[in-house]
CSV table of C-alpha atoms and ligand atoms in Angstrom, one decimal:
chain,number,residue,atom,x,y,z
A,15,MET,CA,10.8,-9.4,-9.4
A,16,PRO,CA,8.8,-6.5,-10.8
A,17,LEU,CA,11.0,-3.5,-11.1
A,18,PRO,CA,10.4,-0.3,-9.1
A,19,ASP,CA,7.7,1.8,-11.1
A,20,SER,CA,8.2,5.5,-10.5
A,21,ALA,CA,4.5,6.4,-10.4
A,22,VAL,CA,4.0,3.7,-7.8
A,23,ILE,CA,6.8,5.2,-5.7
A,24,ALA,CA,5.5,8.7,-6.1
A,25,ALA,CA,2.0,7.6,-4.8
A,26,ALA,CA,3.3,5.8,-1.9
A,27,VAL,CA,5.7,8.7,-0.8
A,28,SER,CA,3.1,11.2,-1.0
A,29,ALA,CA,0.5,9.0,0.8
A,30,TRP,CA,3.2,8.5,3.6
A,31,ARG,CA,3.8,12.3,3.8
A,32,ALA,CA,0.0,12.8,4.1
A,33,GLY,CA,-0.1,10.5,7.0
A,34,GLU,CA,-1.7,7.6,5.2
A,35,LEU,CA,-0.9,3.9,5.2
A,36,VAL,CA,1.0,2.0,2.5
A,37,ALA,CA,1.6,-1.7,2.4
A,38,PHE,CA,5.0,-2.6,0.9
A,39,PRO,CA,7.2,-5.6,0.3
A,40,THR,CA,10.3,-6.3,2.2
A,41,GLU,CA,12.7,-9.4,1.8
A,42,THR,CA,10.9,-11.0,4.9
A,43,VAL,CA,7.2,-10.3,4.7
A,44,TYR,CA,5.0,-7.4,3.6
A,45,GLY,CA,4.8,-4.4,6.0
A,46,LEU,CA,2.0,-2.0,6.8
A,47,GLY,CA,3.9,1.3,6.8
A,48,ALA,CA,3.2,4.9,8.0
A,49,ASP,CA,5.3,8.0,9.0
A,50,ALA,CA,7.1,6.8,12.2
A,51,ALA,CA,7.4,10.3,13.4
A,52,ASN,CA,3.7,11.1,13.0
A,53,PRO,CA,1.6,9.7,15.9
A,54,ALA,CA,-1.7,10.0,14.2
A,55,ALA,CA,-0.4,8.0,11.3
A,56,VAL,CA,1.3,5.4,13.6
A,57,GLY,CA,-2.3,5.1,15.3
A,58,LYS,CA,-3.9,4.2,11.9
A,59,ILE,CA,-1.4,1.1,11.9
A,60,PHE,CA,-2.7,-0.2,15.3
A,61,ALA,CA,-6.2,0.7,14.3
A,62,ALA,CA,-6.1,-1.2,10.8
A,63,LYS,CA,-4.4,-4.2,12.4
A,64,GLY,CA,-6.4,-4.4,15.5
A,65,ARG,CA,-3.1,-4.4,17.3
A,66,PRO,CA,-2.8,-3.4,21.0
A,67,THR,CA,-1.1,0.1,21.1
A,68,SER,CA,1.4,-1.3,23.7
A,69,HIS,CA,3.1,-3.5,21.1
A,70,PRO,CA,6.0,-1.8,19.5
A,71,LEU,CA,6.7,-1.3,15.8
A,72,ILE,CA,9.9,-1.6,13.8
A,73,VAL,CA,10.9,1.4,12.1
A,74,HIS,CA,12.4,0.9,8.7
A,75,LEU,CA,15.2,3.2,7.6
A,76,PRO,CA,16.8,3.9,4.1
A,77,ALA,CA,20.4,3.5,5.1
A,78,VAL,CA,22.7,2.8,8.1
A,79,ASP,CA,23.4,6.6,8.5
A,80,HIS,CA,19.9,7.2,9.6
A,81,LEU,CA,20.4,5.3,12.9
A,82,GLU,CA,21.1,8.4,15.0
A,83,GLN,CA,17.8,10.0,14.0
A,84,TRP,CA,16.1,7.3,16.0
A,85,ALA,CA,18.4,5.9,18.7
A,86,VAL,CA,20.7,7.3,21.2
A,87,ASP,CA,23.5,5.7,23.2
A,88,ILE,CA,24.3,3.2,20.3
A,89,PRO,CA,26.6,0.6,21.4
A,90,ALA,CA,29.6,-0.7,19.2
A,91,ALA,CA,27.8,-3.9,18.7
A,92,ALA,CA,25.1,-2.2,16.8
A,93,TRP,CA,27.3,-0.5,14.5
A,94,LYS,CA,29.1,-3.8,13.9
A,95,LEU,CA,25.9,-5.7,13.3
A,96,ALA,CA,24.4,-2.9,11.1
A,97,SER,CA,27.5,-2.6,8.8
A,98,ALA,CA,27.5,-6.6,8.5
A,99,PHE,CA,23.9,-7.2,8.0
A,100,TRP,CA,22.1,-4.1,6.7
A,101,PRO,CA,20.3,-4.0,4.3
A,102,GLY,CA,19.0,-7.3,5.5
A,103,PRO,CA,16.6,-9.2,7.6
A,104,LEU,CA,17.8,-8.0,11.1
A,105,THR,CA,16.1,-5.8,13.6
A,106,LEU,CA,18.1,-4.0,16.2
A,107,ILE,CA,16.4,-2.8,19.4
A,108,LEU,CA,18.2,0.3,20.7
A,109,ARG,CA,17.4,3.2,23.2
A,110,ARG,CA,14.8,5.4,21.6
A,111,ALA,CA,15.9,8.9,21.0
A,112,PRO,CA,13.8,11.3,23.3
A,113,TRP,CA,12.4,13.3,20.3
A,114,VAL,CA,11.0,10.2,18.7
A,115,PRO,CA,7.3,9.9,19.7
A,116,ALA,CA,6.7,7.0,22.2
A,117,VAL,CA,3.7,5.6,20.4
A,118,VAL,CA,5.9,4.0,17.8
A,119,SER,CA,7.4,1.8,20.4
A,120,GLY,CA,4.3,1.2,22.4
A,121,GLY,CA,5.4,3.6,25.0
A,122,GLN,CA,8.7,1.7,25.7
A,123,GLU,CA,12.1,3.4,26.1
A,124,SER,CA,13.5,1.2,23.3
A,125,ILE,CA,13.0,1.3,19.6
A,126,GLY,CA,13.1,-1.4,16.8
A,127,LEU,CA,15.0,-0.3,13.8
A,128,ARG,CA,16.0,-2.1,10.4
A,129,VAL,CA,17.1,-1.4,6.9
A,130,PRO,CA,15.3,-3.8,4.6
A,131,ALA,CA,17.1,-5.5,1.6
A,132,HIS,CA,14.3,-5.6,-0.7
A,133,PRO,CA,15.1,-3.2,-3.7
A,134,LEU,CA,11.7,-2.0,-3.9
A,135,ALA,CA,11.4,-1.2,-0.1
A,136,LEU,CA,14.8,0.5,-0.3
A,137,ALA,CA,13.5,2.5,-3.3
A,138,LEU,CA,10.5,3.7,-1.5
A,139,LEU,CA,12.4,4.6,1.9
A,140,GLN,CA,15.1,6.5,-0.2
A,141,SER,CA,12.5,8.5,-2.2
A,142,TYR,CA,10.7,9.2,1.0
A,143,ALA,CA,13.8,10.6,2.6
A,144,ALA,CA,14.8,12.4,-0.6
A,145,ALA,CA,11.1,14.1,-0.6
A,146,GLY,CA,11.9,15.4,2.9
A,147,GLY,CA,10.5,12.5,5.0
A,148,GLY,CA,8.0,12.9,7.7
A,149,GLU,CA,7.1,15.0,10.7
A,150,ASN,CA,10.1,16.9,12.3
A,151,GLY,CA,12.5,15.9,9.3
A,152,LEU,CA,12.7,12.4,10.4
A,153,SER,CA,12.4,9.8,7.6
A,154,GLY,CA,11.7,6.4,8.9
A,155,ILE,CA,8.6,4.2,8.2
A,156,ALA,CA,7.0,2.3,11.0
A,157,ALA,CA,5.9,-1.1,9.7
A,158,PRO,CA,4.7,-4.3,11.3
A,159,SER,CA,3.7,-7.2,9.2
A,160,ALA,CA,0.7,-6.2,7.1
A,161,ASN,CA,-1.7,-8.7,8.5
A,162,ARG,CA,-4.4,-8.3,11.1
A,163,PHE,CA,-3.2,-8.9,14.7
A,164,GLY,CA,-2.3,-12.4,15.5
A,165,ARG,CA,-2.7,-13.6,11.8
A,166,LEU,CA,-0.1,-15.1,9.5
A,167,SER,CA,2.2,-12.6,7.9
A,168,PRO,CA,1.7,-11.8,4.3
A,169,THR,CA,4.5,-12.8,1.8
A,170,ASP,CA,2.6,-11.8,-1.4
A,171,ALA,CA,0.6,-8.7,-2.4
A,172,ALA,CA,-2.6,-10.8,-2.7
A,173,HIS,CA,-2.4,-11.7,0.9
A,174,VAL,CA,-2.2,-8.2,1.8
A,175,ARG,CA,-5.3,-7.4,-0.2
A,176,GLU,CA,-7.0,-10.4,1.5
A,177,GLU,CA,-6.2,-9.0,5.1
A,178,LEU,CA,-6.3,-5.4,4.8
A,179,GLY,CA,-7.5,-4.3,1.3
A,180,ASP,CA,-10.2,-2.5,2.7
A,181,VAL,CA,-8.3,-0.2,5.0
A,182,VAL,CA,-5.0,0.4,3.1
A,183,HIS,CA,-4.5,3.2,0.6
A,184,VAL,CA,-1.7,1.8,-1.5
A,185,ILE,CA,-0.4,-1.7,-1.7
A,186,VAL,CA,2.9,-1.6,-3.5
A,187,ASP,CA,3.2,-5.1,-5.4
A,188,GLY,CA,6.8,-6.5,-5.4
A,189,GLY,CA,5.8,-10.1,-6.0
A,190,ARG,CA,6.8,-12.8,-3.5
A,191,CYS,CA,9.1,-12.1,-0.5
A,192,SER,CA,12.3,-14.0,-1.0
A,193,ILE,CA,12.8,-15.0,2.6
A,194,GLY,CA,9.2,-15.6,4.0
A,195,ILE,CA,9.6,-15.3,7.6
A,196,GLU,CA,10.1,-12.3,9.8
A,197,SER,CA,13.4,-10.7,10.6
A,198,THR,CA,15.6,-11.7,13.5
A,199,ILE,CA,15.2,-9.5,16.4
A,200,VAL,CA,18.3,-8.7,18.5
A,201,ASP,CA,18.0,-6.5,21.8
A,202,LEU,CA,21.1,-4.4,22.4
A,203,THR,CA,19.7,-2.5,25.4
A,204,VAL,CA,21.2,-4.9,27.7
A,205,PRO,CA,23.7,-3.8,30.3
A,206,ALA,CA,27.3,-3.4,29.2
A,207,GLY,CA,29.2,-6.6,29.3
A,208,ARG,CA,25.9,-8.8,28.7
A,209,PRO,CA,25.4,-10.8,25.7
A,210,PRO,CA,22.6,-9.2,23.4
A,211,ARG,CA,19.1,-10.9,23.6
A,212,LEU,CA,17.6,-12.9,20.7
A,213,LEU,CA,13.9,-11.7,20.9
A,214,ARG,CA,12.9,-13.5,17.7
A,215,PRO,CA,14.8,-16.1,15.6
A,216,GLY,CA,14.9,-15.5,11.7
A,217,GLN,CA,16.9,-16.5,8.8
A,218,LEU,CA,19.9,-14.6,10.1
A,219,SER,CA,21.2,-17.2,12.8
A,220,PRO,CA,22.9,-16.8,16.3
A,221,GLU,CA,26.0,-18.2,14.8
A,222,MET,CA,26.1,-15.4,12.1
A,223,ILE,CA,25.7,-12.8,14.8
A,224,ALA,CA,28.2,-14.4,17.1
A,225,ARG,CA,30.8,-14.3,14.2
A,226,VAL,CA,30.5,-10.6,14.1
A,227,LEU,CA,30.2,-9.9,17.8
A,228,ASP,CA,32.3,-12.7,19.1
A,229,VAL,CA,29.5,-13.4,21.5
A,230,ALA,CA,26.2,-15.3,20.8
A,231,PRO,CA,22.8,-13.7,21.6
A,232,CYS,CA,21.0,-15.4,24.3
A,233,ALA,CA,17.3,-16.0,24.6
A,234,PRO,CA,15.5,-13.9,27.1
A,235,THR,CA,14.4,-15.9,30.1
A,236,ALA,CA,10.6,-16.2,31.0
A,237,ASN,CA,10.9,-14.1,34.2
A,238,ASP,CA,13.2,-11.7,32.9
A,239,ALA,CA,11.6,-8.4,34.1
A,240,THR,CA,13.4,-6.2,31.4
A,241,THR,CA,12.3,-8.1,28.6
A,242,PRO,CA,10.5,-5.9,26.1
A,243,ARG,CA,7.1,-6.6,25.0
A,244,VAL,CA,7.3,-8.4,21.6
A,245,SER,CA,4.0,-9.5,20.0
A,246,GLY,CA,5.8,-12.0,18.0
A,247,ALA,CA,6.8,-13.6,21.3
A,248,LEU,CA,3.2,-14.2,22.3
A,249,ALA,CA,2.8,-17.9,22.4
A,250,ALA,CA,-0.3,-18.0,20.1
A,251,HIS,CA,1.2,-15.6,17.5
A,252,TYR,CA,1.0,-16.6,13.7
A,253,ALA,CA,-2.0,-18.6,14.1
A,254,PRO,CA,-4.1,-19.9,11.2
A,255,GLN,CA,-7.9,-20.4,12.0
A,256,THR,CA,-7.9,-24.2,11.5
A,257,PRO,CA,-6.6,-26.3,14.4
A,258,LEU,CA,-3.2,-27.4,13.4
A,259,GLN,CA,-1.2,-30.3,14.7
A,260,ILE,CA,2.6,-31.1,14.1
A,261,ILE,CA,3.2,-34.8,13.6
A,262,ASP,CA,6.3,-36.9,13.3
A,263,GLY,CA,6.9,-37.9,9.6
A,264,GLU,CA,6.4,-41.6,10.4
A,265,GLN,CA,3.2,-41.1,12.2
A,266,LEU,CA,1.6,-38.8,9.5
A,267,SER,CA,-0.2,-41.4,7.6
A,268,CYS,CA,-1.5,-43.1,10.7
A,269,THR,CA,-2.8,-39.8,12.2
A,270,LEU,CA,-4.4,-38.7,9.1
A,271,ASN,CA,-6.2,-42.0,8.7
A,272,GLU,CA,-7.5,-42.0,12.2
A,273,LEU,CA,-8.9,-38.5,11.7
A,274,LEU,CA,-10.5,-39.4,8.4
A,275,ASP,CA,-12.1,-42.5,10.0
A,276,GLN,CA,-13.5,-40.2,12.6
A,277,GLY,CA,-15.1,-38.2,9.7
A,278,LYS,CA,-12.8,-35.2,10.1
A,279,SER,CA,-11.6,-33.3,6.9
A,280,CYS,CA,-7.8,-32.6,6.8
A,281,ALA,CA,-5.2,-30.9,5.0
A,282,VAL,CA,-1.3,-31.9,5.1
A,283,LEU,CA,1.8,-30.0,4.9
A,284,CYS,CA,4.8,-32.0,4.5
A,285,ARG,CA,8.3,-32.2,3.3
A,286,GLN,CA,8.1,-35.9,1.8
A,287,PRO,CA,7.3,-35.6,-2.0
A,288,GLN,CA,6.6,-39.3,-1.8
A,289,PHE,CA,3.9,-38.9,0.6
A,290,VAL,CA,0.5,-39.2,-1.2
A,291,ALA,CA,-2.5,-38.1,0.9
A,292,PRO,CA,-5.7,-39.9,0.0
A,293,VAL,CA,-8.1,-38.2,-2.5
A,294,GLY,CA,-9.9,-35.3,-1.1
A,295,VAL,CA,-7.2,-34.3,1.3
A,296,ALA,CA,-5.5,-31.2,0.4
A,297,GLN,CA,-1.8,-31.5,0.4
A,298,ARG,CA,1.1,-29.2,0.0
A,299,VAL,CA,4.8,-30.2,-0.1
A,300,LEU,CA,7.5,-27.9,0.9
A,301,PRO,CA,11.3,-28.3,0.2
A,302,ASP,CA,13.3,-30.2,2.7
A,303,GLU,CA,15.7,-27.2,3.2
A,304,PRO,CA,15.2,-24.5,5.7
A,305,ALA,CA,15.4,-21.4,3.4
A,306,ALA,CA,13.3,-22.8,0.7
A,307,TYR,CA,10.7,-24.1,3.4
A,308,ALA,CA,10.5,-20.7,5.0
A,309,PHE,CA,10.0,-19.0,1.4
A,310,GLY,CA,6.8,-21.2,0.9
A,311,LEU,CA,5.6,-21.7,4.6
A,312,TYR,CA,3.1,-18.8,5.2
A,313,ALA,CA,1.6,-19.0,1.6
A,314,ALA,CA,1.2,-22.8,2.0
A,315,LEU,CA,-0.5,-22.3,5.6
A,316,ARG,CA,-2.7,-19.5,4.3
A,317,GLU,CA,-3.9,-21.7,1.4
A,318,LEU,CA,-4.6,-24.8,3.7
A,319,ASP,CA,-6.3,-22.5,6.3
A,320,GLY,CA,-8.6,-21.3,3.3
A,321,TYR,CA,-10.1,-24.8,2.7
A,322,GLY,CA,-11.8,-24.5,6.2
A,323,VAL,CA,-11.0,-28.2,7.0
A,324,ASP,CA,-11.2,-29.7,10.5
A,325,ARG,CA,-7.5,-30.2,10.7
A,326,ILE,CA,-4.2,-29.2,9.2
A,327,LEU,CA,-1.3,-31.8,9.8
A,328,ILE,CA,2.1,-30.5,9.5
A,329,GLU,CA,5.0,-32.9,9.3
A,330,ALA,CA,7.5,-32.2,12.1
A,331,ILE,CA,10.7,-30.5,10.8
A,332,PRO,CA,14.3,-31.5,11.9
A,333,ALA,CA,15.5,-30.4,15.3
A,334,SER,CA,18.8,-29.0,14.0
A,335,ALA,CA,19.7,-25.2,14.4
A,336,ASP,CA,19.2,-24.3,10.9
A,337,TRP,CA,15.3,-25.1,11.4
A,338,HIS,CA,15.0,-23.0,14.6
A,339,ALA,CA,13.4,-20.0,13.1
A,340,ILE,CA,10.8,-22.3,11.3
A,341,ALA,CA,10.4,-24.4,14.5
A,342,ASP,CA,9.5,-21.2,16.3
A,343,ARG,CA,6.9,-20.1,13.8
A,344,LEU,CA,5.3,-23.8,13.7
A,345,ARG,CA,5.2,-23.9,17.5
A,346,ARG,CA,3.4,-20.4,17.7
A,347,ALA,CA,0.9,-21.4,14.9
A,348,GLU,CA,0.1,-24.7,16.7
A,349,TYR,CA,-0.2,-23.1,20.1
A,350,GLY,CA,-3.9,-22.8,20.9
A,351,SER,CA,-4.9,-25.5,18.6
A,352,ALA,CA,-5.5,-28.1,21.4
A,353,ALA,CA,-8.2,-25.6,22.9
A,354,LEU,CA,-9.5,-25.0,19.5
A,355,ILE,CA,-10.0,-28.7,19.1
A,356,VAL,CA,-11.8,-29.2,22.2
A,357,SER,CA,-14.1,-26.2,21.7
A,358,ARG,CA,-14.9,-27.3,18.2
A,359,ALA,CA,-15.7,-30.9,19.4
A,360,ASN,CA,-18.3,-29.3,21.9
A,361,GLU,CA,-19.9,-27.1,19.2
B,416,TXA,O1,10.6,-8.8,9.1
B,416,TXA,C1,10.0,-8.0,9.9
B,416,TXA,O2,10.6,-7.7,10.9
B,416,TXA,C2,8.7,-7.5,9.3
B,416,TXA,C3,8.9,-6.5,8.0
B,416,TXA,C4,7.7,-5.8,7.7
B,416,TXA,O3,10.1,-5.6,8.4
B,416,TXA,N1,8.0,-6.6,10.4
B,416,TXA,C5,7.5,-7.3,11.5
B,416,TXA,O4,6.8,-6.5,12.3
B,416,TXA,O5,7.6,-8.5,11.6
B,416,TXA,P1,5.9,-6.9,13.3
B,416,TXA,O6,5.4,-5.8,14.0
B,416,TXA,O7,4.8,-7.8,12.8
B,416,TXA,O8,6.9,-7.8,14.4
B,416,TXA,C6,7.9,-6.8,15.0
B,416,TXA,C7,8.3,-7.4,16.3
B,416,TXA,C8,7.2,-7.5,17.2
B,416,TXA,O9,7.1,-8.7,17.8
B,416,TXA,C9,7.4,-6.3,18.3
B,416,TXA,O10,6.9,-6.5,19.5
B,416,TXA,C10,8.8,-6.3,18.1
B,416,TXA,O11,9.1,-6.5,16.7
B,416,TXA,N2,9.4,-5.1,18.5
B,416,TXA,C11,9.4,-3.8,17.9
B,416,TXA,N3,9.9,-2.8,18.5
B,416,TXA,C12,10.3,-3.4,19.6
B,416,TXA,C13,10.8,-2.9,20.8
B,416,TXA,N4,11.3,-1.5,20.8
B,416,TXA,N5,11.3,-3.6,21.9
B,416,TXA,C14,10.9,-5.1,21.7
B,416,TXA,N6,10.5,-5.7,20.7
B,416,TXA,C15,10.2,-4.7,19.5
B,417,MG,MG1,3.5,-9.4,12.6
C-alpha cells in the first residue's frame, strides 16, 4: 500500500476546508468526501453523484472520541460496538445532534457515523481535525461511495477517475481497498430493549456483532415505517449496465452455450478455476472464499461491464452465512436485469 504522502494530505485537507470534494480510499471502498458540517460542500456531493438529496450520507470520523460531536442520546451498545470494531468497516446509525446540519442525513433525525480503518483515510481525517476541521469546529467528512448514483462502488483510484474524474478536485490514491464491499450498517436508533437493525450486511457479520452485544441485529421488515432510507437498500443498487444473471455452477456451461447459440455475446464471472469459457468469451475467476471474493468483486464486474457484451453470467455463490454480504450485492446487481433483457430484445 502506498505510504501517506504529506503533500497529498495537505492538498486534501485544504480542499476540504475550502468546501471542495476529495475522493479518498477506505478499507471498504473509495469515498467521495466533503466537510460534513458545511451544507454547501455536502450539496456538491449530491450534485457530483447525481444522488437524491433525501439519501443520507455517512460521516467519517478520525477517532471514537469524536462521536459526541455528531450524535446525542448515544446508547451503551454504540460505545461497545465502536470500541470493539472502530477503526473498521462498521457504520452506526445514531440520533443526529441538533447542531449538525440536516442535509448530511437527507433530512432525517439520525446520522450514520464510522471511523474507517485505512491508514491513509485515518491520516487524512486526523490531519483535517488537527488543522481545525470544518464549519463550527466540527471535524467529520461526509462520504458516500465515490461512484455515480446507482453504479458500482469504486475499489481503486482508477475507478474513481472513470466515474468522477471530471468533477472531483483531488483523488487520493491509496491502491486497492482491502475489503472491497461497503461497511456493515447497524441502526441503533431502535426503542430501548429492541435488537439493533442490520440495514446493510458487510464483512463484519451479525455473529461478530452479537458476540459484543449479546443480541444479534435483525433485518428491518419491509413494512417497518421507521426504517430509515438507505440507498444501499434500493433493490436495484450497485447495478452494472450489462444485464446480469446469476446461474448455478452446474448450469453455467449449458446456459452459456444456449446464449452463444442465440448469437449473444457473453462474459462469465465464476469461482471454478477449472471452468473454461469458449474462445471469445471474457472470463474472470474469483477465489472460492468470501473475503477474497469480495476483494475482487467490484473490479471484476466493472471490467466485464466494460466489454459491452449482451450478458454477464455469474456463477451462484454458496448459501452459507459467510457469503451473505456478497449475496446481497449480487442480488442487487442482478435486480432489474430481467427488464433490461426484455427491453434490449425489443430494441
Ligand atoms: O463502506 C462504506 O460505508 C463506504 C465508505 C466510503 O465509507 N460508504 C458508503 O456510502 O457506502 P454510501 O453513501 O454509498 O452508502 C451509505 C449507506 C447508504 O445506503 C445510506 O442510505 C446509508 O448508508 N445511511 C447513511 N446515513 C444513514 C442514516 N442516517 N440512516 C439510515 N441509513 C443511512
Ligand atoms: Mg454507495
